[in-house]
Coordinates of C-alpha atoms (C1' of nucleotides) in Angstrom, one line a residue:
Chain A
M1 CA -16.3 -20.9 -17.1
S2 CA -15.3 -17.7 -18.9
K3 CA -18.2 -15.7 -17.4
T4 CA -17.5 -16.8 -14.0
Y5 CA -14.1 -16.0 -14.3
T6 CA -14.6 -12.4 -15.5
V7 CA -17.3 -11.7 -12.8
L8 CA -15.3 -13.3 -10.1
N9 CA -12.3 -11.4 -10.7
E10 CA -13.9 -8.1 -10.9
L11 CA -15.6 -8.7 -7.8
L12 CA -12.5 -9.8 -6.0
V13 CA -10.6 -6.8 -7.3
E14 CA -13.3 -4.4 -6.4
L15 CA -13.6 -5.8 -3.0
F16 CA -9.8 -5.2 -2.3
N17 CA -10.0 -1.8 -3.5
D18 CA -13.0 -0.9 -1.6
I19 CA -11.8 -2.3 1.6
L20 CA -8.7 -0.4 1.3
M21 CA -10.5 2.8 0.5
I22 CA -12.8 2.2 3.6
E23 CA -10.2 1.8 6.0
Q24 CA -8.7 4.8 4.9
Q25 CA -11.7 6.9 5.2
A26 CA -12.9 5.4 8.4
L27 CA -9.8 6.7 9.9
R28 CA -10.2 10.2 8.5
S29 CA -13.5 10.7 9.8
K30 CA -13.2 9.3 13.4
D31 CA -10.9 10.3 16.4
F32 CA -7.5 9.3 15.7
N33 CA -7.2 11.0 12.7
D34 CA -3.8 11.5 13.2
L35 CA -3.0 8.0 12.2
S36 CA -2.3 6.4 9.0
I37 CA -3.4 2.8 7.9
T38 CA 0.0 1.8 8.2
E39 CA 0.2 3.1 11.7
I40 CA -2.9 1.4 12.5
H41 CA -1.6 -1.9 11.5
T42 CA 1.6 -1.2 13.3
I43 CA -0.5 -0.8 16.4
E44 CA -2.5 -4.1 15.5
A45 CA 0.8 -5.8 15.2
I46 CA 2.0 -4.6 18.6
G47 CA -1.1 -5.9 20.2
M48 CA -3.1 -5.4 23.3
Y49 CA -1.0 -7.7 25.6
G50 CA 2.4 -7.5 26.8
D51 CA 5.6 -6.1 25.2
K52 CA 6.9 -7.3 21.8
T53 CA 10.6 -6.7 20.4
M54 CA 11.0 -4.7 17.4
S55 CA 12.1 -7.6 15.4
E56 CA 9.0 -9.5 16.0
V57 CA 6.7 -6.8 15.2
A58 CA 8.7 -6.0 11.9
E59 CA 8.5 -9.6 10.8
K60 CA 4.5 -9.9 11.7
L61 CA 4.3 -6.5 9.4
N62 CA 6.8 -8.1 6.7
I63 CA 8.8 -4.8 6.8
T64 CA 12.4 -4.3 7.7
V65 CA 13.5 -3.3 11.3
G66 CA 14.7 0.0 10.1
T67 CA 11.2 0.9 8.6
L68 CA 9.7 -0.3 11.9
T69 CA 12.1 2.1 13.7
V70 CA 11.0 5.1 12.0
A71 CA 7.2 4.0 12.5
V72 CA 7.8 3.7 16.1
N73 CA 9.3 6.9 16.6
N74 CA 6.2 8.7 14.9
L75 CA 3.9 6.5 17.1
E76 CA 5.9 7.4 20.3
K77 CA 5.8 11.2 19.4
K78 CA 2.0 11.0 19.2
G79 CA 1.5 8.9 22.3
Y80 CA 0.4 5.7 21.0
V81 CA 3.3 3.3 21.8
E82 CA 6.3 3.4 24.3
R83 CA 9.6 1.7 24.2
R84 CA 11.3 -0.2 26.8
R85 CA 14.8 -1.4 26.8
S86 CA 15.4 -5.0 28.1
E87 CA 17.4 -5.1 31.3
E88 CA 18.5 -8.9 30.7
D89 CA 19.7 -8.3 27.0
R90 CA 20.3 -4.5 26.5
R91 CA 20.5 -4.9 22.6
I92 CA 16.5 -5.7 22.7
V93 CA 14.0 -3.0 22.7
Y94 CA 10.3 -3.8 23.6
V95 CA 7.5 -1.9 22.5
H96 CA 3.8 -1.7 23.9
L97 CA 0.7 0.4 23.6
T98 CA -0.1 3.1 25.7
N99 CA -3.7 3.6 27.0
K100 CA -4.4 5.9 23.9
G101 CA -2.7 3.2 21.7
K102 CA -5.0 0.6 23.2
L103 CA -8.0 2.8 22.3
A104 CA -7.1 3.0 18.8
Y105 CA -6.6 -0.6 18.8
R106 CA -10.1 -1.5 19.8
M107 CA -11.6 1.2 17.7
H108 CA -10.1 -0.7 14.5
E109 CA -11.2 -4.1 15.9
K110 CA -14.8 -2.4 16.0
F111 CA -14.7 -1.5 12.5
H112 CA -13.8 -5.2 11.5
S113 CA -16.3 -6.5 13.6
A114 CA -19.0 -4.2 12.2
M115 CA -18.0 -5.3 8.7
I116 CA -18.0 -9.0 9.2
N117 CA -21.2 -8.8 11.2
E118 CA -22.8 -6.8 8.4
V119 CA -21.8 -9.3 5.9
V120 CA -22.7 -12.4 7.6
E121 CA -26.3 -11.0 8.4
G122 CA -27.2 -10.8 4.9
L123 CA -26.2 -14.2 4.1
T124 CA -27.8 -17.7 4.7
D125 CA -26.2 -20.4 6.5
E126 CA -25.4 -22.2 3.4
E127 CA -24.1 -19.1 1.7
E128 CA -22.1 -18.5 4.8
K129 CA -20.3 -21.8 4.6
I130 CA -19.7 -21.6 0.8
L131 CA -18.1 -18.1 1.3
I132 CA -15.9 -19.5 4.0
S133 CA -14.7 -22.5 2.3
S134 CA -14.0 -20.2 -0.9
L135 CA -12.1 -17.9 1.1
E136 CA -10.2 -20.6 2.4
K137 CA -9.3 -22.1 -0.6
L138 CA -8.2 -18.9 -1.8
N139 CA -5.9 -18.6 1.3
N140 CA -4.4 -22.0 0.7
F141 CA -3.7 -21.0 -2.8
F142 CA -1.8 -17.9 -1.7
K143 CA 0.1 -19.7 1.0
Q144 CA 1.4 -22.3 -1.7
R145 CA 2.4 -19.3 -3.8
L146 CA 4.3 -17.8 -1.1
K147 CA 6.3 -21.0 -0.3
K148 CA 7.2 -21.3 -4.2
I149 CA 8.6 -17.9 -4.5
G150 CA 10.6 -17.6 -1.6
G151 CA 8.2 -17.3 1.5
D152 CA 8.9 -15.0 4.3
V153 CA 12.4 -13.5 3.2
Chain B
M1 CA -22.0 -16.4 14.9
S2 CA -19.0 -15.6 16.9
K3 CA -17.1 -18.5 15.4
T4 CA -18.2 -17.4 12.1
Y5 CA -17.0 -13.8 12.9
T6 CA -13.6 -15.0 14.2
V7 CA -13.0 -17.1 11.1
L8 CA -14.1 -14.7 8.4
N9 CA -12.3 -11.8 10.1
E10 CA -8.9 -13.9 10.1
L11 CA -9.6 -15.1 6.6
L12 CA -10.0 -11.6 5.2
V13 CA -6.9 -10.2 7.1
E14 CA -4.7 -12.9 5.9
L15 CA -6.0 -12.9 2.3
F16 CA -5.1 -9.0 2.1
N17 CA -1.8 -9.4 3.6
D18 CA -1.0 -12.4 1.4
I19 CA -2.4 -11.0 -1.6
L20 CA -0.2 -7.7 -1.5
M21 CA 2.9 -9.7 -0.7
I22 CA 2.4 -12.1 -3.3
E23 CA 1.9 -9.6 -6.3
Q24 CA 4.9 -7.8 -5.1
Q25 CA 6.9 -11.1 -5.2
A26 CA 5.5 -12.2 -8.5
L27 CA 6.6 -8.9 -10.0
R28 CA 10.1 -9.3 -8.4
S29 CA 10.8 -12.8 -9.9
K30 CA 9.4 -12.6 -13.3
D31 CA 10.4 -10.5 -16.2
F32 CA 8.8 -6.8 -15.8
N33 CA 10.5 -6.7 -12.7
D34 CA 11.2 -2.8 -13.1
L35 CA 7.3 -2.5 -12.3
S36 CA 6.0 -1.7 -8.9
I37 CA 2.4 -3.2 -7.8
T38 CA 1.1 0.4 -8.4
E39 CA 2.5 0.5 -11.6
I40 CA 0.9 -2.9 -12.8
H41 CA -2.3 -1.6 -11.4
T42 CA -2.0 1.4 -13.3
I43 CA -1.5 -0.7 -16.4
E44 CA -4.6 -2.8 -15.7
A45 CA -6.7 0.6 -15.4
I46 CA -5.4 1.8 -18.8
G47 CA -6.5 -1.7 -20.2
M48 CA -6.0 -3.4 -23.2
Y49 CA -8.5 -1.6 -25.7
G50 CA -8.6 1.8 -27.0
D51 CA -7.3 5.0 -25.3
K52 CA -8.2 6.3 -22.1
T53 CA -8.0 10.0 -20.7
M54 CA -5.9 10.9 -17.7
S55 CA -8.7 11.8 -15.6
E56 CA -10.6 8.3 -16.5
V57 CA -7.5 6.2 -15.3
A58 CA -7.0 8.6 -12.3
E59 CA -10.7 7.9 -11.2
K60 CA -10.5 4.3 -11.8
L61 CA -7.6 4.1 -9.5
N62 CA -8.8 6.6 -7.1
I63 CA -5.9 8.9 -7.3
T64 CA -5.4 12.2 -8.2
V65 CA -4.7 13.2 -11.7
G66 CA -1.3 14.9 -10.7
T67 CA -0.1 11.5 -9.0
L68 CA -1.2 9.9 -12.2
T69 CA 0.7 12.3 -14.5
V70 CA 3.9 11.3 -12.5
A71 CA 3.3 7.5 -12.9
V72 CA 2.5 7.8 -16.6
N73 CA 5.7 9.6 -17.1
N74 CA 7.7 6.8 -15.5
L75 CA 5.8 4.0 -17.4
E76 CA 6.4 6.0 -20.6
K77 CA 10.0 6.2 -20.0
K78 CA 10.1 2.4 -19.5
G79 CA 8.3 1.9 -22.6
Y80 CA 4.9 0.5 -21.3
V81 CA 2.6 3.2 -22.2
E82 CA 2.2 6.0 -24.6
R83 CA 0.5 9.6 -24.5
R84 CA -1.6 10.9 -27.3
R85 CA -3.1 14.5 -27.3
S86 CA -6.8 14.7 -28.4
E87 CA -7.1 16.5 -31.8
E88 CA -10.9 17.5 -31.0
D89 CA -10.2 18.7 -27.3
R90 CA -6.3 19.9 -27.1
R91 CA -6.9 19.8 -23.1
I92 CA -7.2 16.0 -23.2
V93 CA -4.6 13.4 -22.9
Y94 CA -5.2 9.9 -24.0
V95 CA -3.1 7.1 -22.6
H96 CA -2.7 3.5 -24.1
L97 CA -0.6 0.5 -23.6
T98 CA 2.2 -0.2 -26.2
N99 CA 3.2 -4.0 -27.0
K100 CA 5.4 -4.4 -23.9
G101 CA 2.7 -2.8 -21.7
K102 CA 0.1 -5.4 -23.3
L103 CA 2.3 -8.3 -22.5
A104 CA 2.8 -7.0 -18.9
Y105 CA -1.2 -6.7 -18.5
R106 CA -1.5 -10.3 -19.9
M107 CA 1.1 -11.6 -17.4
H108 CA -0.7 -10.0 -14.5
E109 CA -4.1 -11.2 -15.8
K110 CA -2.6 -15.0 -15.9
F111 CA -1.9 -14.3 -12.2
H112 CA -5.3 -13.6 -11.3
S113 CA -6.9 -16.3 -13.3
A114 CA -4.8 -18.7 -11.7
M115 CA -6.2 -17.3 -8.6
I116 CA -9.7 -17.5 -10.0
N117 CA -9.3 -21.1 -11.1
E118 CA -8.1 -22.1 -7.7
V119 CA -11.1 -21.1 -5.8
V120 CA -13.8 -22.2 -8.5
E121 CA -11.9 -25.5 -8.8
G122 CA -14.1 -28.1 -7.0
L123 CA -17.1 -26.2 -6.9
T124 CA -20.4 -27.2 -8.5
D125 CA -22.4 -24.7 -10.5
E126 CA -24.6 -24.2 -7.7
E127 CA -21.9 -23.6 -5.3
E128 CA -20.4 -21.4 -7.7
K129 CA -23.6 -19.1 -8.1
I130 CA -23.6 -19.0 -4.4
L131 CA -20.1 -17.8 -4.1
I132 CA -20.8 -14.9 -6.6
S133 CA -23.9 -14.0 -5.0
S134 CA -22.3 -13.7 -1.5
L135 CA -19.3 -11.6 -2.9
E136 CA -21.9 -9.5 -4.3
K137 CA -23.3 -8.7 -1.0
L138 CA -20.1 -8.1 0.4
N139 CA -19.5 -5.9 -2.4
N140 CA -22.9 -4.1 -2.2
F141 CA -22.0 -3.5 1.7
F142 CA -18.8 -1.9 1.1
K143 CA -20.3 0.3 -1.8
Q144 CA -23.0 1.5 0.7
R145 CA -20.3 2.2 3.2
L146 CA -18.5 4.1 0.9
K147 CA -21.2 6.3 0.0
K148 CA -22.1 7.0 4.1
I149 CA -18.7 8.1 4.8
G150 CA -18.0 10.4 2.0
G151 CA -18.0 8.7 -1.4
D152 CA -15.4 9.0 -4.2
V153 CA -14.1 12.3 -2.9
Chain C
dC1 C1' 39.8 -11.6 30.3
dC2 C1' 40.3 -10.0 25.3
dT3 C1' 38.9 -10.3 20.9
dC4 C1' 35.8 -11.4 17.2
dA5 C1' 31.5 -12.8 15.3
dA6 C1' 26.8 -12.6 15.8
dT7 C1' 22.5 -10.2 17.0
dA8 C1' 19.3 -5.9 17.8
dT9 C1' 18.6 -1.9 16.8
dT10 C1' 19.1 2.9 14.9
dT11 C1' 20.6 6.0 11.3
dT12 C1' 21.3 7.6 6.7
dG13 C1' 20.6 8.2 1.9
dA14 C1' 17.7 7.0 -1.9
dT15 C1' 13.2 6.0 -3.9
dT16 C1' 8.2 5.6 -4.8
dA17 C1' 3.6 6.9 -4.3
dT18 C1' 0.8 10.1 -2.6
dC19 C1' -1.7 15.0 -2.0
dA20 C1' -2.8 19.8 -2.2
dA21 C1' -1.9 23.9 -4.5
dA22 C1' 0.0 26.7 -8.2
dT23 C1' 0.3 27.1 -13.1
dA24 C1' -0.6 26.2 -18.2
dT25 C1' -3.5 25.4 -22.0
dT26 C1' -7.7 24.9 -24.1
dT27 C1' -12.8 25.2 -24.4
dT28 C1' -17.2 26.8 -23.0
dT29 C1' -20.3 30.3 -21.7
dA30 C1' -22.4 34.6 -20.4
Chain D
dT1 C1' -14.5 38.5 -26.3
dA2 C1' -13.6 38.2 -21.2
dA3 C1' -14.4 35.3 -17.5
dA4 C1' -15.3 30.8 -15.8
dA5 C1' -14.6 26.0 -16.3
dA6 C1' -12.0 21.9 -17.5
dT7 C1' -7.9 19.0 -18.3
dA8 C1' -3.5 18.1 -17.4
dT9 C1' 1.3 19.3 -15.6
dT10 C1' 4.5 20.9 -12.2
dT11 C1' 6.0 21.8 -7.7
dG12 C1' 6.7 21.1 -2.8
dA13 C1' 5.9 18.5 1.3
dT14 C1' 5.1 14.1 3.5
dA15 C1' 5.1 9.2 4.5
dA16 C1' 6.6 4.4 3.6
dT17 C1' 9.8 1.8 2.2
dC18 C1' 14.7 -0.4 1.5
dA19 C1' 19.5 -1.3 1.6
dA20 C1' 23.5 -0.6 3.5
dA21 C1' 26.3 1.3 7.2
dA22 C1' 26.7 2.5 12.1
dT23 C1' 26.3 1.7 17.2
dA24 C1' 25.8 -1.1 21.1
dT25 C1' 25.4 -5.4 23.1
dT26 C1' 26.3 -10.3 24.0
dG27 C1' 28.6 -14.6 23.6
dA28 C1' 32.2 -18.1 22.4
dG29 C1' 37.0 -19.5 21.8
dG30 C1' 41.3 -19.2 22.9

DNA sequence: CCTCAATATTTTGATTATCAAATATTTTTA
DNA sequence: TAAAAATATTTGATAATCAAAATATTGAGG
């Protein structure tokens, strides 16, 4: 038990650190090296299809709308996203990806799929199942935690 | 294959988002609410036992020593860590946790162990082994990636 | 139709984390 | 011993973030 704990803990901690670093480095070396991780995640949250309001995107990213405003200003300046004021309700601002933004989106998606593919490739069916169910458990644990301490606010 | 990909990808993405949020919220609600996540991780990297040099800690955290200097200044001000100049080589600065720092360390450790318990609970010994080896594979994959794109620099 | 509260966003001011480059000190090496 | 290397700190700049204030618009009640 105690040994399992130590091993698992170290594995998980390392995993998180590595993924963060890899995403960062993947960005630096490729095209789109004028994008930070945060910006890629903003692009991800805006998504490929249709427009999203500022509030929707901010909620998805768990940041304030003020923070998002700044982020979108910069992304707009660099040509990855565009704003559009709603005609029906002129308080609302919609954002969507430009073609350049969509390219960046796909690139990041590709990185993710390469990562997953390579992981799954090395696993047997049994290992695959265990991995998925363990990650699900981990996820449930976190969801519960989030509810307890105050949820999405 | 395609289904596994989607499931795993979603699980991993959710997991990262949740963990970041939870760590943040856990800190806010508890004692030690004058600590940021980054600061807790610095405390974690300094560790319970003995002294570590600034360079060692910075390397562990993958940040520059300059960044760490600032972080340690603040942690010292708040009473979580202490500095000590080496007598043998006066260029070197050692840092270690104060009692308050050790308390914070243990609190964070507790959070981690609750997390691990949740995962391991319900697994047979056999499954436990498989989980560990799966995560090790995942880890190896990332390490390889890191080497390929440029390593620790 | 006017006013007031609510909603959506932006702006502002402050803080934290970060890096690279410059500086300071000490040790090692040639 | 003078130059080079190693260790840490300081400085100046940038990005991400929040809370609070400001702006613009809508909708509801009288």
